[in-house]
Coordinates of C-alpha atoms in Angstrom, one line a residue:
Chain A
X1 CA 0.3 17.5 -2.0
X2 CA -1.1 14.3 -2.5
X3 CA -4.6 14.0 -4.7
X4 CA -7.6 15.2 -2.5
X5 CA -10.5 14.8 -4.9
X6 CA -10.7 11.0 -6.4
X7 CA -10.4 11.1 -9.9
X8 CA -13.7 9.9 -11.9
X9 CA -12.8 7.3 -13.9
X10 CA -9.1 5.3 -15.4
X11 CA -8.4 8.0 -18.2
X12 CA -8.8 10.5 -15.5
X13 CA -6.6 8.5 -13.2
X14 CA -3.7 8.3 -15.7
X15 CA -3.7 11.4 -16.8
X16 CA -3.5 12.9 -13.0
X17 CA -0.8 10.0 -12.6
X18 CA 0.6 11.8 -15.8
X19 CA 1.3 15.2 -14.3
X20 CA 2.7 13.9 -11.0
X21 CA 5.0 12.3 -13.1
X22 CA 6.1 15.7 -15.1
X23 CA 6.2 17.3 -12.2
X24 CA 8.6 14.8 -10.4
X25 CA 10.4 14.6 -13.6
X26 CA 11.0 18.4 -12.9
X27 CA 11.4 18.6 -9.3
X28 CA 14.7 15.9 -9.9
X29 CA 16.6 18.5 -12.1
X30 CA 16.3 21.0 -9.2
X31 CA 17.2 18.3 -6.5
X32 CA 20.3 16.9 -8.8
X33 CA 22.6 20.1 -8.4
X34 CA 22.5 20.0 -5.5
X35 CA 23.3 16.6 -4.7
X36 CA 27.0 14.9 -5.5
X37 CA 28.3 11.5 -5.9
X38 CA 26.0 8.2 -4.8
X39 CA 23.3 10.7 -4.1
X40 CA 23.3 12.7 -7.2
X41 CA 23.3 9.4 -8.9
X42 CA 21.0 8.2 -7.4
X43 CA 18.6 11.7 -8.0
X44 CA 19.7 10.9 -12.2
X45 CA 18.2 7.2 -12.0
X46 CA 14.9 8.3 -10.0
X47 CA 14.6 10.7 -12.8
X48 CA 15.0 8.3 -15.6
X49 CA 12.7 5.9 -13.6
X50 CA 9.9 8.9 -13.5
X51 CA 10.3 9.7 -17.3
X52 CA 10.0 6.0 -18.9
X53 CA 6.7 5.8 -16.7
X54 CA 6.1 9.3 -18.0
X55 CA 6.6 7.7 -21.5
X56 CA 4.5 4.6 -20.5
X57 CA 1.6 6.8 -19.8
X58 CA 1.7 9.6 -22.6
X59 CA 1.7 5.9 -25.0
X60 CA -1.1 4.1 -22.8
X61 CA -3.4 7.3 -22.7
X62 CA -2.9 8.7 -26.3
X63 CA -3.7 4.9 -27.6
X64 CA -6.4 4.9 -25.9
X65 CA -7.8 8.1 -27.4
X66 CA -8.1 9.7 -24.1
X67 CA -6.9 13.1 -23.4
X68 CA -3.0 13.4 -23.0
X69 CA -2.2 16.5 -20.6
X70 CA 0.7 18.4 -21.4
X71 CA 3.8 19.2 -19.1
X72 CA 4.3 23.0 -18.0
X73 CA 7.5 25.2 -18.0
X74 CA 7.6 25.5 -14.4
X75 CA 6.5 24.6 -11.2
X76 CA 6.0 26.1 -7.6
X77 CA 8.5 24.5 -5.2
X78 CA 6.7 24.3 -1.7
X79 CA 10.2 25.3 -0.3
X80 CA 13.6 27.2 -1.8
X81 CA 16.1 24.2 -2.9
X82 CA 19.2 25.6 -1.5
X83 CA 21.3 22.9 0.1
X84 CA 21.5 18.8 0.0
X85 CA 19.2 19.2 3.3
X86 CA 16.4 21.0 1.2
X87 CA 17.0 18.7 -1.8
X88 CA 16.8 15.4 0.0
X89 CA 13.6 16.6 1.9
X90 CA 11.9 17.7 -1.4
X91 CA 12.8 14.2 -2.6
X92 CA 10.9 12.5 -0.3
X93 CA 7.6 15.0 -0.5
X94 CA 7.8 14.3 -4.2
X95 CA 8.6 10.3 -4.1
X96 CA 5.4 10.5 -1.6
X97 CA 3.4 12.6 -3.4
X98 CA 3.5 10.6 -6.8
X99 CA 2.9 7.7 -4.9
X100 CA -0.2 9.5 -3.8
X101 CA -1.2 9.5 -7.6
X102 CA -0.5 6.0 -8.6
X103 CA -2.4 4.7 -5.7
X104 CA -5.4 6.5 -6.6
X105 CA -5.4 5.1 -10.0
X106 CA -5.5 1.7 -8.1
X107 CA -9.7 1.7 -7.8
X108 CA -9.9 3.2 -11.5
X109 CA -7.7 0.2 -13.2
X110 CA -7.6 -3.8 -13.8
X111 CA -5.4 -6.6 -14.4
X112 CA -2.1 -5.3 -16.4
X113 CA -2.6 -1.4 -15.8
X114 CA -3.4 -1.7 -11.9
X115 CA 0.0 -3.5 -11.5
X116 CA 1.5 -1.3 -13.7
X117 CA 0.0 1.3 -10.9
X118 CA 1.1 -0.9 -7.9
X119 CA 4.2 -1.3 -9.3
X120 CA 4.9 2.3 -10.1
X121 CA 3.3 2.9 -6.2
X122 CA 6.0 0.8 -5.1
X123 CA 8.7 2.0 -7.1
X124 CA 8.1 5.8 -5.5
X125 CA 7.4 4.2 -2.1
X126 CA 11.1 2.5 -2.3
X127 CA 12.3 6.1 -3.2
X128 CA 11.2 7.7 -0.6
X129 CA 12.6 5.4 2.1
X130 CA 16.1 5.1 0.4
X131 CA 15.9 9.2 0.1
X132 CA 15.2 9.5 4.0
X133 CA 17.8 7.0 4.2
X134 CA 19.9 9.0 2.6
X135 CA 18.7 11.8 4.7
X136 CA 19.7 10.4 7.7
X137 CA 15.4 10.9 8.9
X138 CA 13.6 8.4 10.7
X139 CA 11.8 6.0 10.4
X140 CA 12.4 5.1 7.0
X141 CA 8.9 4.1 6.0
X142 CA 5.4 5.0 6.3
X143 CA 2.6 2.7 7.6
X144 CA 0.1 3.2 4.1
X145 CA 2.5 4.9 1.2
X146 CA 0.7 7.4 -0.9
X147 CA -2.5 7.2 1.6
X148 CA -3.5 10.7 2.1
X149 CA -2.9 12.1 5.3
Chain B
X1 CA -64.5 -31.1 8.8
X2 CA -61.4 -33.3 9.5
X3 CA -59.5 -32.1 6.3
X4 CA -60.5 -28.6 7.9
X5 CA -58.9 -29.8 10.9
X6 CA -56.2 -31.0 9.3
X7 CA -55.3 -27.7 8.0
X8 CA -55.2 -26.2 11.1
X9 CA -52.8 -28.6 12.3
X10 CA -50.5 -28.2 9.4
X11 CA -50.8 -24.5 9.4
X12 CA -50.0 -24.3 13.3
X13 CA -46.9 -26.6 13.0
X14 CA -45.3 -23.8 10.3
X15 CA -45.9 -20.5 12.2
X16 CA -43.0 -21.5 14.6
X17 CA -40.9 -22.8 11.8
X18 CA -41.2 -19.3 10.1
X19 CA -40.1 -17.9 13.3
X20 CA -37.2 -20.0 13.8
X21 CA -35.8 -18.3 10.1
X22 CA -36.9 -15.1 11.0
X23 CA -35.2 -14.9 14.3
X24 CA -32.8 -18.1 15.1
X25 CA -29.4 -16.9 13.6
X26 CA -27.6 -20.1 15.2
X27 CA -29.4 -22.1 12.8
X28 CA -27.7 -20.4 9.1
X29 CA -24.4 -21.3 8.0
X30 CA -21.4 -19.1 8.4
X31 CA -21.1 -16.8 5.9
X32 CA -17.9 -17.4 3.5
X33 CA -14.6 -16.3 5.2
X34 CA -13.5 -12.9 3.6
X35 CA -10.7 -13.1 0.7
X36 CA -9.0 -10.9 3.3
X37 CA -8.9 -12.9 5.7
X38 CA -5.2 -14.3 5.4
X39 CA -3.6 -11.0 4.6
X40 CA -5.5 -9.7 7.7
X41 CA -3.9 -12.7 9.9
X42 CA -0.1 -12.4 8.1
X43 CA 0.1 -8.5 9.2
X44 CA -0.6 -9.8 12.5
X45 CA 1.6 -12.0 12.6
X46 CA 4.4 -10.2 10.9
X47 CA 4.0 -7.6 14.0
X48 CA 4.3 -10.4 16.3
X49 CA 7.9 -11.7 14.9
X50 CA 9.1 -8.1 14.6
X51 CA 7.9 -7.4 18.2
X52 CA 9.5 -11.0 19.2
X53 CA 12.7 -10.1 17.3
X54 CA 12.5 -6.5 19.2
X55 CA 12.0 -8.5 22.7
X56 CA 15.1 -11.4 21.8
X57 CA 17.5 -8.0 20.6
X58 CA 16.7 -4.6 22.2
X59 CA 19.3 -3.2 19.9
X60 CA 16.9 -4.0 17.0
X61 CA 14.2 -1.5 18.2
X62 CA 15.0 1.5 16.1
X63 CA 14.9 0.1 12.9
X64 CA 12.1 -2.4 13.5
X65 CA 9.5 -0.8 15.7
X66 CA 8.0 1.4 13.1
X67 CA 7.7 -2.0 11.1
X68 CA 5.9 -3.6 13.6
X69 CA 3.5 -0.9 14.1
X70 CA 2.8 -0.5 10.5
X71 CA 1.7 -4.5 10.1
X72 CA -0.2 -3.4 13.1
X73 CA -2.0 -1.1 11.7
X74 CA -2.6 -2.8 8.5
X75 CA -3.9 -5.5 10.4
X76 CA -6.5 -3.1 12.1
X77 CA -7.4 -1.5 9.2
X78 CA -8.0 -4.9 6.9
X79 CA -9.8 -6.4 10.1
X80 CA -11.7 -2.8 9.8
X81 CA -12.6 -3.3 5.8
X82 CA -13.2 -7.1 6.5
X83 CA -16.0 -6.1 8.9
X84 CA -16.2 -8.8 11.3
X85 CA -14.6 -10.0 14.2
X86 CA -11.3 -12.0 14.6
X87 CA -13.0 -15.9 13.1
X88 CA -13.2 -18.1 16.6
X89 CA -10.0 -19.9 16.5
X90 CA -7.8 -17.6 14.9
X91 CA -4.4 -16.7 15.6
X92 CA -4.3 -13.6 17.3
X93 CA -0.8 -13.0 16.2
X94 CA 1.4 -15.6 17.9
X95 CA 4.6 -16.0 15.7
X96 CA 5.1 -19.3 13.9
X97 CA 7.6 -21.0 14.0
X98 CA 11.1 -20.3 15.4
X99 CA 12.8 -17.8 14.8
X100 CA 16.9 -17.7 15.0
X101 CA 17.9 -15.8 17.8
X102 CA 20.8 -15.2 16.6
X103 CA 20.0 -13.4 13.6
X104 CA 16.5 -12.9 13.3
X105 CA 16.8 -11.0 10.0
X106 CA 17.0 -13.4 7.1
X107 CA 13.6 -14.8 8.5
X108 CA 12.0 -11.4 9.0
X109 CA 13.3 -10.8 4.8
X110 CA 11.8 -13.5 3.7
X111 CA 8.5 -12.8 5.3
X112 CA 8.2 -9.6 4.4
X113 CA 8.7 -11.1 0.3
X114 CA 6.7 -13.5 0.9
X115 CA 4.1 -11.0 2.2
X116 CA 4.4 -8.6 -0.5
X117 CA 4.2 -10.8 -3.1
X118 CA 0.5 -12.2 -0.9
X119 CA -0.4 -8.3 -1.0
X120 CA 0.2 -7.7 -4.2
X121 CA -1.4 -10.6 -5.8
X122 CA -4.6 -9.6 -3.0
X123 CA -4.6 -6.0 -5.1
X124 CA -4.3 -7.4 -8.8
X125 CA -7.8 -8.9 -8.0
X126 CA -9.3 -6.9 -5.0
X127 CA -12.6 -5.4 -5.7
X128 CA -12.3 -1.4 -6.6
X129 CA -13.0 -0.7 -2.8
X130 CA -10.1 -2.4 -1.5
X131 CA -7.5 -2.1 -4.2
X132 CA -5.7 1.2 -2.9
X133 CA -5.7 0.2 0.5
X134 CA -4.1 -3.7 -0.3
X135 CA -1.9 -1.4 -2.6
X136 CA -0.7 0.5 0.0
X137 CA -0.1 -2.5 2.3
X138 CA 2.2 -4.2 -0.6
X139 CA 4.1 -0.8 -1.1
X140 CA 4.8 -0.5 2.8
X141 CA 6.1 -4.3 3.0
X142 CA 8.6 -3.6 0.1
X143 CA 10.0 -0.7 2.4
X144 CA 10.4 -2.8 5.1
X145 CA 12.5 -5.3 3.0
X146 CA 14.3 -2.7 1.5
X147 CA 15.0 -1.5 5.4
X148 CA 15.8 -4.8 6.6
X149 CA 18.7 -5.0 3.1

């Protein structure tokens, strides 16, 4: 799930970065139903979080001149969402997996826009360990967060 | 015929000093430490106060083993992308200072903010090569603050 061809160049970066964002964006109004109370919160502020960067991005890269990829209708969940077990595990694959994104846009940026990157890196790296939390899996963490495996 | 001789002598004297360029390391300067080089000694020291808080608290091993083996790991792996041995001298990861036996964590916080902030600032200016990986190793150290909360 996580990038396995390094993108060419910074526009390239961000606008992968772009759809991993959409796509997270998406995967949170599957995994809010069926969450309740802290956790559901919880799945309603990780979205918010994924659309300003979404927002961040669509600005940076249509500023820029670059191409802006669009979102799509859908997406293929790896797994059926059925339970608060299925919905906390997908949250972790897809905190991970857009961490996977942002740190490949790490090589491709400088100076404000790669800590905008670490930071968003971070951000979905704190996700995923407060959803396994959550979860109840261990260990929290990863060694290298969004390193391919 | 003396200036000829001369020559001789003069030319003699500086095949050996050619030699001792070509093929007496000993005699260059050290080459510059590596800009990694403290990052690469603070994960090993981070593993050596979690392992030392482990050793003081068996009850802490769960949550702060896979912490310790991460720092491990990012030790090896900047050690790896540094490309030379352990600098003659070095700490091989012997904590310093004392840590409270009693409760080893508010230490253990602060070192981990202290070391992301070190890894972080190592990414914003990291050649292209080494900015995913010193990305990585920020993300991971704002995990294990948010595990030791």
């Amino acid at each position: 799930m996580i990038p396995r061809t390094a993108p060419a160049g910074p526009a390239e970066a961000l606008a992968a970065a772009l759809t991993a964002e959409y796509a997270a964006i998406w995967a949170y109004g599957v995994i809010g139903v069926r969450l309740a109370e802290a956790a559901r919160t919880a799945a309603r502020a990780a979205e918010a979080a994924h659309r300003s960067r979404r927002d961040a991005l669509i600005l940076q890269l249509s500023s820029g001149g670059g191409q802006v990829p669009a979102d799509r209708a859908g997406y293929a969940l790896p797994y059926p969402v059925t339970d608060r077990a299925s919905a906390l595990k997908l949250a972790v694959e897809v905190e991970e997996r857009t961490a996977g994104f942002w740190r490949a846009a790490l090589p491709h940026t400088t100076g404000t826009d790669r800590n905008r990157a670490l930071a968003a890196l971070t951000d979905c790296a704190l996700r995923a360990t407060r959803w396994r939390r959550t979860a109840g899996v261990t260990p929290l963490t990863v060694p290298f967060p969004g390193r391919p495996v | 015929m003396l200036r000829a001789g001369a020559l001789v002598v003069v030319g003699g004297a500086a095949v050996p000093l050619t030699g001792c360029d070509l093929f007496d390391r000993g005699d260059d300067k050290p080459p510059p430490p590596d800009p990694l080089e403290p990052l690469a000694a603070e994960a090993a020291e981070l593993a050596a106060r979690h392992r030392a808080a482990i050793a003081a608290d068996p009850a802490l091993a769960d949550p702060l083993t896979p912490i310790a083996d991460a720092h491990q790991a990012h030790a090896d792996e900047l050690r790896r992308v540094i490309g030379r041995p352990l600098p003659s001298g070095a700490s091989s990861g012997t904590p310093s200072g004392d840590a409270d036996p009693a409760d080893p964590l508010p230490g253990l916080r602060e070192a981990e903010r202290a070391g992301r902030d070190n890894a972080a600032k190592a990414c914003a200016t990291a050649p292209a090569e080494r900015a995913a990986l010193l990305g990585s190793i920020a993300a991971a150290r704002a995990t294990h603050l948010e595990v030791l909360k």
